[in-house]
PDB file of C-alpha atoms and ligand atoms in Angstrom:
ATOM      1  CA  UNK L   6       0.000   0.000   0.000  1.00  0.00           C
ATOM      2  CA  UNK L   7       1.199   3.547  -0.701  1.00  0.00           C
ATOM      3  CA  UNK L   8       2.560   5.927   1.620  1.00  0.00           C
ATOM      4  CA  UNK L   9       1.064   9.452   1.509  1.00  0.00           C
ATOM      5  CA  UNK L  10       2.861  12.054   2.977  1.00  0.00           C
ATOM      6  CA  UNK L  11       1.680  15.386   4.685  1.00  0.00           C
ATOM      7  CA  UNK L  12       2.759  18.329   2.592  1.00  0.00           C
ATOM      8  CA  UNK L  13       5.287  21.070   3.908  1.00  0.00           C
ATOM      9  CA  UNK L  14       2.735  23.601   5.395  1.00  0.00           C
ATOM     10  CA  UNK L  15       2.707  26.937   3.644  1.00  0.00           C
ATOM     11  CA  UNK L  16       3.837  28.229   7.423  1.00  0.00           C
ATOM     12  CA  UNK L  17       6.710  26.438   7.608  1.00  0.00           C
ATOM     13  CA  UNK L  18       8.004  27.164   3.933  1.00  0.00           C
ATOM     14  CA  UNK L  19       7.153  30.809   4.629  1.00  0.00           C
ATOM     15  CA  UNK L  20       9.606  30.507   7.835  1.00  0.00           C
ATOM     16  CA  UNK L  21      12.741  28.970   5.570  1.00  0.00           C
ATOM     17  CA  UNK L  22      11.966  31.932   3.203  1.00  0.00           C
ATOM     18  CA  UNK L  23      12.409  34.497   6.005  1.00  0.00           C
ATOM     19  CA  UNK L  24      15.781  32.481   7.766  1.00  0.00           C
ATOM     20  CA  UNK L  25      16.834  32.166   4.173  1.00  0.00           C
ATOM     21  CA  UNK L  26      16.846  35.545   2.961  1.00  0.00           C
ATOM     22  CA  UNK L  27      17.776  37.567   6.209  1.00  0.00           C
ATOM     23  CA  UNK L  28      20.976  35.189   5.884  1.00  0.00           C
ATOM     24  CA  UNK L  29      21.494  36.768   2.505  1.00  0.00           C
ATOM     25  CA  UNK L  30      20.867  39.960   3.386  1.00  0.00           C
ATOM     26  CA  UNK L  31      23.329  40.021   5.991  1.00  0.00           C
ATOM     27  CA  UNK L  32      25.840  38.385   3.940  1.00  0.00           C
ATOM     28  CA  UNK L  33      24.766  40.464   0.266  1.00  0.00           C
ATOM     29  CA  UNK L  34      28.471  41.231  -0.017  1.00  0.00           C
ATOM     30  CA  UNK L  35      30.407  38.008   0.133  1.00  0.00           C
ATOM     31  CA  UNK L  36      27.509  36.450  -1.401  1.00  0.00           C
ATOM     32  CA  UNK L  37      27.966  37.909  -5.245  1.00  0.00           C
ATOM     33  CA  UNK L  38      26.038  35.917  -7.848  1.00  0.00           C
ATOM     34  CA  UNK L  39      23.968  33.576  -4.874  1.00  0.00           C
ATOM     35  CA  UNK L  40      22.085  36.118  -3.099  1.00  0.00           C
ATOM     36  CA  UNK L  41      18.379  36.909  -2.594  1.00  0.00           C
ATOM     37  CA  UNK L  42      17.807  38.097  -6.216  1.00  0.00           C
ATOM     38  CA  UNK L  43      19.211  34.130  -7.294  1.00  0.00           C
ATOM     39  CA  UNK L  44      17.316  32.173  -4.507  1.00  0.00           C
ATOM     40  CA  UNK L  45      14.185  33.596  -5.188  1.00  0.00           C
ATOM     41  CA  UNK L  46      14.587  33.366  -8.848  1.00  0.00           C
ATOM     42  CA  UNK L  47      15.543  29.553  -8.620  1.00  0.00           C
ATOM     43  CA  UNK L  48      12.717  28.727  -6.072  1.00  0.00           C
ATOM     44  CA  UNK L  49      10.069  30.349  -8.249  1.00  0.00           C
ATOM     45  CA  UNK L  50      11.280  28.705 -11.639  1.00  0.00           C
ATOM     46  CA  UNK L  51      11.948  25.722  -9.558  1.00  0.00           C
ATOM     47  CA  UNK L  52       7.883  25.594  -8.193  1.00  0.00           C
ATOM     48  CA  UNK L  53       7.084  26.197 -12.191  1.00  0.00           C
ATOM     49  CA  UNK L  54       8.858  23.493 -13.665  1.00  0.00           C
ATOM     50  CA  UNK L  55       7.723  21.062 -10.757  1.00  0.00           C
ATOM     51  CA  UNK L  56       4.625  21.555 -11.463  1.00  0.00           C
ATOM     52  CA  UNK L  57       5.413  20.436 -15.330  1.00  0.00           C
ATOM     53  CA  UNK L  58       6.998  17.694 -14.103  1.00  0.00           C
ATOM     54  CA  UNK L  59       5.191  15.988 -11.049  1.00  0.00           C
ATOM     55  CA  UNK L  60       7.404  16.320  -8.910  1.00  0.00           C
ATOM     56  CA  UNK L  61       6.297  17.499  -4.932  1.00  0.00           C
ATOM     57  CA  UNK L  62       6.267  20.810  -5.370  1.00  0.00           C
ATOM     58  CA  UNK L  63       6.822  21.767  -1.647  1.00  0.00           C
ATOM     59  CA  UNK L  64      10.106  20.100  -1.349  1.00  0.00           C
ATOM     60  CA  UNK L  65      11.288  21.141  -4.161  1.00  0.00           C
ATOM     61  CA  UNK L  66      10.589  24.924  -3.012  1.00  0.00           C
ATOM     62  CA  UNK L  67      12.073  24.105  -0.110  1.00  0.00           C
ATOM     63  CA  UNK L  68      14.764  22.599  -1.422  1.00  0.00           C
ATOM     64  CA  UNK L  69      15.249  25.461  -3.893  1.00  0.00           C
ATOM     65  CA  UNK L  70      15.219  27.752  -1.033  1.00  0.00           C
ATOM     66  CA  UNK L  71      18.473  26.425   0.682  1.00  0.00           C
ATOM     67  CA  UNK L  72      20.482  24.828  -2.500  1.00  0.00           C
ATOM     68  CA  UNK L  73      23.112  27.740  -1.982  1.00  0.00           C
ATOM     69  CA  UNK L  74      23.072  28.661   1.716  1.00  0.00           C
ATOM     70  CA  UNK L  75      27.179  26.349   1.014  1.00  0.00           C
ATOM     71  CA  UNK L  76      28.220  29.766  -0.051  1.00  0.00           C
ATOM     72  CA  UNK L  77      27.286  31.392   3.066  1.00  0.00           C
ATOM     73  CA  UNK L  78      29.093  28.663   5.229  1.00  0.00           C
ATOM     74  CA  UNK L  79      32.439  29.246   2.407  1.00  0.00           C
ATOM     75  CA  UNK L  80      33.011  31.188  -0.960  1.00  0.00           C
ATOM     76  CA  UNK L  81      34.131  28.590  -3.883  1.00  0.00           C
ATOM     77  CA  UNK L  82      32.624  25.532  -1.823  1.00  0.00           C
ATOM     78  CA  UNK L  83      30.089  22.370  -2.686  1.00  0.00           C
ATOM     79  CA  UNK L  84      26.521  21.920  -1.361  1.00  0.00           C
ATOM     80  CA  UNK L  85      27.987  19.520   1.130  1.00  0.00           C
ATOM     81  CA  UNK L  86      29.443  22.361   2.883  1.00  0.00           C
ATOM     82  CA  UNK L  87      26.709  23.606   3.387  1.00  0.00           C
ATOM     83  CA  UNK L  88      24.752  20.605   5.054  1.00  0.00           C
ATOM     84  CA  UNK L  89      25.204  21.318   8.606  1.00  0.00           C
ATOM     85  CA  UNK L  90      24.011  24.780   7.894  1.00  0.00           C
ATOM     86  CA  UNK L  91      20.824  23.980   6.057  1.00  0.00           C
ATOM     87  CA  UNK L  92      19.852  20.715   8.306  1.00  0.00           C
ATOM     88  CA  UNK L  93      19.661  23.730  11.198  1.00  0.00           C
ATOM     89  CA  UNK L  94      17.703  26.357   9.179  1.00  0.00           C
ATOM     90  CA  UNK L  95      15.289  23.537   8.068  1.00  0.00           C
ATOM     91  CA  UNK L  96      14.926  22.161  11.528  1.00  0.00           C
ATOM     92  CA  UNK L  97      14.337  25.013  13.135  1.00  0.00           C
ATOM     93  CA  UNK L  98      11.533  26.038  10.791  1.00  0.00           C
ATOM     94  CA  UNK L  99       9.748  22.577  11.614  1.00  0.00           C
ATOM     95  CA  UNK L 100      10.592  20.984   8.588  1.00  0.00           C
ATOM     96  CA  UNK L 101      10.313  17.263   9.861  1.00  0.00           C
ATOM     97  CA  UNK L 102      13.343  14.728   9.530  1.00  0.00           C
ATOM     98  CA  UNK L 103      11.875  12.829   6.428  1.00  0.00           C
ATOM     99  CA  UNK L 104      11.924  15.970   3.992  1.00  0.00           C
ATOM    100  CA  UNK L 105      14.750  17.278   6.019  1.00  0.00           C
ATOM    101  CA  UNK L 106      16.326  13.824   5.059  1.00  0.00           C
ATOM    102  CA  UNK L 107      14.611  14.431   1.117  1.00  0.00           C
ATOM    103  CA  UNK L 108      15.810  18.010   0.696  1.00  0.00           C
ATOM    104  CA  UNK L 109      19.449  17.116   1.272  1.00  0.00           C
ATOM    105  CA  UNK L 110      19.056  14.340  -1.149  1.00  0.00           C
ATOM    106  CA  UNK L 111      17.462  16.714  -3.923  1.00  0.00           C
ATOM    107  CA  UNK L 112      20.512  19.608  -3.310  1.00  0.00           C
ATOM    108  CA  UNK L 113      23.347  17.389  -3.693  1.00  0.00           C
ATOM    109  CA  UNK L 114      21.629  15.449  -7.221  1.00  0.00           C
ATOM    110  CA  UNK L 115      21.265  19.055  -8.260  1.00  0.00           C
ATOM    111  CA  UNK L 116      24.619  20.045  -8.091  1.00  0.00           C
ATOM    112  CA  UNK L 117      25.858  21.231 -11.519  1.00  0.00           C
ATOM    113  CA  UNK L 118      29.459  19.061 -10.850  1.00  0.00           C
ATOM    114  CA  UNK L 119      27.861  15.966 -10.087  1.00  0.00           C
ATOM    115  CA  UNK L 120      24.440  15.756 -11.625  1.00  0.00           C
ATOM    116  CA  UNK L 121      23.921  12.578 -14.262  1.00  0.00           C
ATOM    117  CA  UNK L 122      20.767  12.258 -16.605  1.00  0.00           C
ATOM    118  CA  UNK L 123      18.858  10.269 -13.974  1.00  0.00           C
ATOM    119  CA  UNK L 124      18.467  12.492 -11.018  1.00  0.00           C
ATOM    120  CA  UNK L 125      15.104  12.551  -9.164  1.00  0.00           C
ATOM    121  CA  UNK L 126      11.754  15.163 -10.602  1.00  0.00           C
ATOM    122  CA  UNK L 127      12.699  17.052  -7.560  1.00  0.00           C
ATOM    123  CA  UNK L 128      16.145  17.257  -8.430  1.00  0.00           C
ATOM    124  CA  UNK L 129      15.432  17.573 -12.498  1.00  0.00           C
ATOM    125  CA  UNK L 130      13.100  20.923 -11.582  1.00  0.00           C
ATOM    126  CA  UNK L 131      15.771  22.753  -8.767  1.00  0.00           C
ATOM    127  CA  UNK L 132      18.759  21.985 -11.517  1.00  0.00           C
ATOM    128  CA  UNK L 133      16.233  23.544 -14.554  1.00  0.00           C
ATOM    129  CA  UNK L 134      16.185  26.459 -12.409  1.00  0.00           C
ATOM    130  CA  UNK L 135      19.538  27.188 -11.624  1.00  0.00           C
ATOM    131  CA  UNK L 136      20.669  26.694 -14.956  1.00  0.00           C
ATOM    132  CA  UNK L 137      18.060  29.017 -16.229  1.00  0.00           C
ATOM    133  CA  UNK L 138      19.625  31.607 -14.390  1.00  0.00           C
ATOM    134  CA  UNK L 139      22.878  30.770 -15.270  1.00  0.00           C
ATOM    135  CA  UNK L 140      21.976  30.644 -18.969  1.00  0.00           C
ATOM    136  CA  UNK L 141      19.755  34.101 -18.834  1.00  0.00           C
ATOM    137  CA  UNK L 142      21.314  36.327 -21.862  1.00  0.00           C
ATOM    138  CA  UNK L 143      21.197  39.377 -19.102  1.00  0.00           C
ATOM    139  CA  UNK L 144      24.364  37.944 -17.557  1.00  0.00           C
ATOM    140  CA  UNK L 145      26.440  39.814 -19.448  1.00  0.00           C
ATOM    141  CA  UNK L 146      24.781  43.213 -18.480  1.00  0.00           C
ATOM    142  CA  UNK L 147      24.543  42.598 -15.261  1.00  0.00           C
ATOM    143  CA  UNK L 148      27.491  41.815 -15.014  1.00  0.00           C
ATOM    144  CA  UNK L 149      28.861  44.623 -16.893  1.00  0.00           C
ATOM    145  CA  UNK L 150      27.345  47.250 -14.342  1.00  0.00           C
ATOM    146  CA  UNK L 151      28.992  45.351 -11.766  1.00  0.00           C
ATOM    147  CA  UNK L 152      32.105  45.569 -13.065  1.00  0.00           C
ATOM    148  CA  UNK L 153      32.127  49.040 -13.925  1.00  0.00           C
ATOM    149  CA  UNK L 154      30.344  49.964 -10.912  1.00  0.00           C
ATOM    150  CA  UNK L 155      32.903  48.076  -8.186  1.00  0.00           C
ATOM    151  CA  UNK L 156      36.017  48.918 -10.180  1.00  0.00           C
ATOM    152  CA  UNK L 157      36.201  52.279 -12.062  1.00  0.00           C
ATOM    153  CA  UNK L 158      36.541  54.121  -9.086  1.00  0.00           C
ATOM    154  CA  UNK L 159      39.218  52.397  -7.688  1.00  0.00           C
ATOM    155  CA  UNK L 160      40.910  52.524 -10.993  1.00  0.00           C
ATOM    156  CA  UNK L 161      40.176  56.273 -11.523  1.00  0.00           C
ATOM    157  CA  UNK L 162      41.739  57.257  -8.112  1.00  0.00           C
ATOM    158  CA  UNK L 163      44.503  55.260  -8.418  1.00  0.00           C
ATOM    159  CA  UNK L 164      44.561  52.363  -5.782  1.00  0.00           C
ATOM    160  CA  UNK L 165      43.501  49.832  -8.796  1.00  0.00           C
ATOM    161  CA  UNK L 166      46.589  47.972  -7.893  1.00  0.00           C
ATOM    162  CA  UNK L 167      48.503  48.432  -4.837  1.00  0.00           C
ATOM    163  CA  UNK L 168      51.543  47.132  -5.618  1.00  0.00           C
ATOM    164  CA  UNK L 169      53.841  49.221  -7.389  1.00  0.00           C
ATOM    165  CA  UNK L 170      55.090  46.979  -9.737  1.00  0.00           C
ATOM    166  CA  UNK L 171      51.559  45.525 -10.826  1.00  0.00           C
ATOM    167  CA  UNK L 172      50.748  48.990 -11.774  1.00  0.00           C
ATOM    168  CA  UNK L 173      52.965  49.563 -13.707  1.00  0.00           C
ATOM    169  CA  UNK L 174      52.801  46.503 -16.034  1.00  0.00           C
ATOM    170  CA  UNK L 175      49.056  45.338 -15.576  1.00  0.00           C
ATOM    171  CA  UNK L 176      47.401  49.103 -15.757  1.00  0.00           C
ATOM    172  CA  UNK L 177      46.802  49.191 -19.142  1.00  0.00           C
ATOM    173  CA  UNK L 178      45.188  46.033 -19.247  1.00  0.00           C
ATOM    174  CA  UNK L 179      42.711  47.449 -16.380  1.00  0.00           C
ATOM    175  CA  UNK L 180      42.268  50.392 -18.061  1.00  0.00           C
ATOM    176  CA  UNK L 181      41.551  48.575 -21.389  1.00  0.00           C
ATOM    177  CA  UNK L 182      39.381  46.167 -19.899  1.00  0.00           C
ATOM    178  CA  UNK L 183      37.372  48.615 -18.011  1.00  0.00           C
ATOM    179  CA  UNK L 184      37.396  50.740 -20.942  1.00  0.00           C
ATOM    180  CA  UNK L 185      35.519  47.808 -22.773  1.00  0.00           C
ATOM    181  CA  UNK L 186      33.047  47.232 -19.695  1.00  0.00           C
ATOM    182  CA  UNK L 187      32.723  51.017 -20.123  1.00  0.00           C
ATOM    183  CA  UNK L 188      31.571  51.630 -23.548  1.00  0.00           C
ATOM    184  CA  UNK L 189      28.905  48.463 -23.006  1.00  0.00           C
ATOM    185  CA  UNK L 190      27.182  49.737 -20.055  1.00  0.00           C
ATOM    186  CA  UNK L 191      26.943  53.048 -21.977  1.00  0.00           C
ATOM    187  CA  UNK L 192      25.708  51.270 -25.393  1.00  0.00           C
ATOM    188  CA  UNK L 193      23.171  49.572 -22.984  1.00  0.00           C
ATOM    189  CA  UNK L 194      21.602  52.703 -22.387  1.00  0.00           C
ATOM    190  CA  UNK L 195      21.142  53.721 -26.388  1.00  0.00           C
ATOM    191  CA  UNK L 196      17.595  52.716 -27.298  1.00  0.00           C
ATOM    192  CA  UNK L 197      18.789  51.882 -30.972  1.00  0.00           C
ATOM    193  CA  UNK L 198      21.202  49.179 -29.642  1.00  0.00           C
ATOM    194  CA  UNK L 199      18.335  48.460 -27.246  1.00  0.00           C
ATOM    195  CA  UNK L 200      16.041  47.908 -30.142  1.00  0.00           C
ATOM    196  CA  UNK L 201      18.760  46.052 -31.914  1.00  0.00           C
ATOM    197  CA  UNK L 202      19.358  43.661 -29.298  1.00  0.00           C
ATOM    198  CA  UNK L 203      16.086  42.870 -28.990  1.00  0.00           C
ATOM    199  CA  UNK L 204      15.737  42.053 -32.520  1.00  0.00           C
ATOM    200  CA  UNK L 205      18.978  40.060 -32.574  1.00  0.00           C
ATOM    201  CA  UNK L 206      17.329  37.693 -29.898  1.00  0.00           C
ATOM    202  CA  UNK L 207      14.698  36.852 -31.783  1.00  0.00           C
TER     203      UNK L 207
HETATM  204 FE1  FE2 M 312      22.120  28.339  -7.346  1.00  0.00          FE
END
């Protein structure tokens, strides 16, 4: 006879959301391209396509919710870093042992590395996500105000590089670079390229 399980209660999702994203918030710095703006993202694309595919919907949010909190434990690091750190965020939202148990299953299948063609529904709709945000074609601009935005300053008062040497060899690289990052962010902001980008998509 089959099992059915109780759902994650909206309450208790709700409560991961708010742990979740106050730990981003006070970590938006170190936290670059896996903050608030990419869990939310990847937990509503991640709901969407589990709903395509059948698989439970609430774990997966859940599960969509936490998939990065690795890179609050350590920049550069794997999910499994992060396991001590998301077994006590879902605990002490009442997420019981069994989907605690599922959750950490569904995060490390997901993981870009390590993932194969057969990975669970659950696992299939949080990896969908996350590489729908790593394949979104505004990358490149956000990325471009982020470079100019963190770096020209530096570079125009002159602490780009703070060793002498490294200034005086790798400068005009920087400035050439930022130079580059320059003139997009700028090109960005020309309706014609606007309307030619949009036209190039398609
Ligand atoms: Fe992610």
């Amino acid at each position: 006879m089959m099992r059915t399980r109780t759902t994650i209660p909206r309450s208790v999702i709700a409560d991961v959301e708010q742990r979740v994203r106050r730990l981003c918030e006070d970590l938006a710095a170190k936290l670059q391209f896996h903050g608030w703006h990419h869990v939310s993202f990847v937990r509503d694309k991640a709901v969407h396509f589990a709903g395509r595919n059948g698989a439970a919907a609430d774990v997966v949010e859940v599960a969509a919710l936490v998939h990065d909190l690795n890179y609050m434990v350590r920049r550069n690091s794997l999910p499994t870093d992060g396991e001590a750190l998301r077994r006590k965020v879902l605990f002490v939202s009442g997420v019981c042992i069994g989907d605690i148990e599922w959750v950490e299953r569904i995060v490390v299948e997901a993981e870009m590395r390590t993932r194969h063609r057969d990975i669970s529904l659950e696992a299939q709709a949080l990896s969908d996500a996350d590489t729908l945000f790593k394949a979104l074609p505004v990358t490149p601009v956000v990325l471009a105000h982020k470079i100019v935005g963190e770096q020209v300053g530096k570079a125009d008062d002159g602490y780009y590089f703070y060793d002498a040497g490294a200034a005086a060899t790798y400068t005009k690289w920087a400035e050439a670079n930022l130079s580059l990052w320059r003139c997009i962010v700028e090109s960005l902001d020309d309706p014609c390229v606007e309307d030619l980008l949009t036209h190039v998509a398609v």
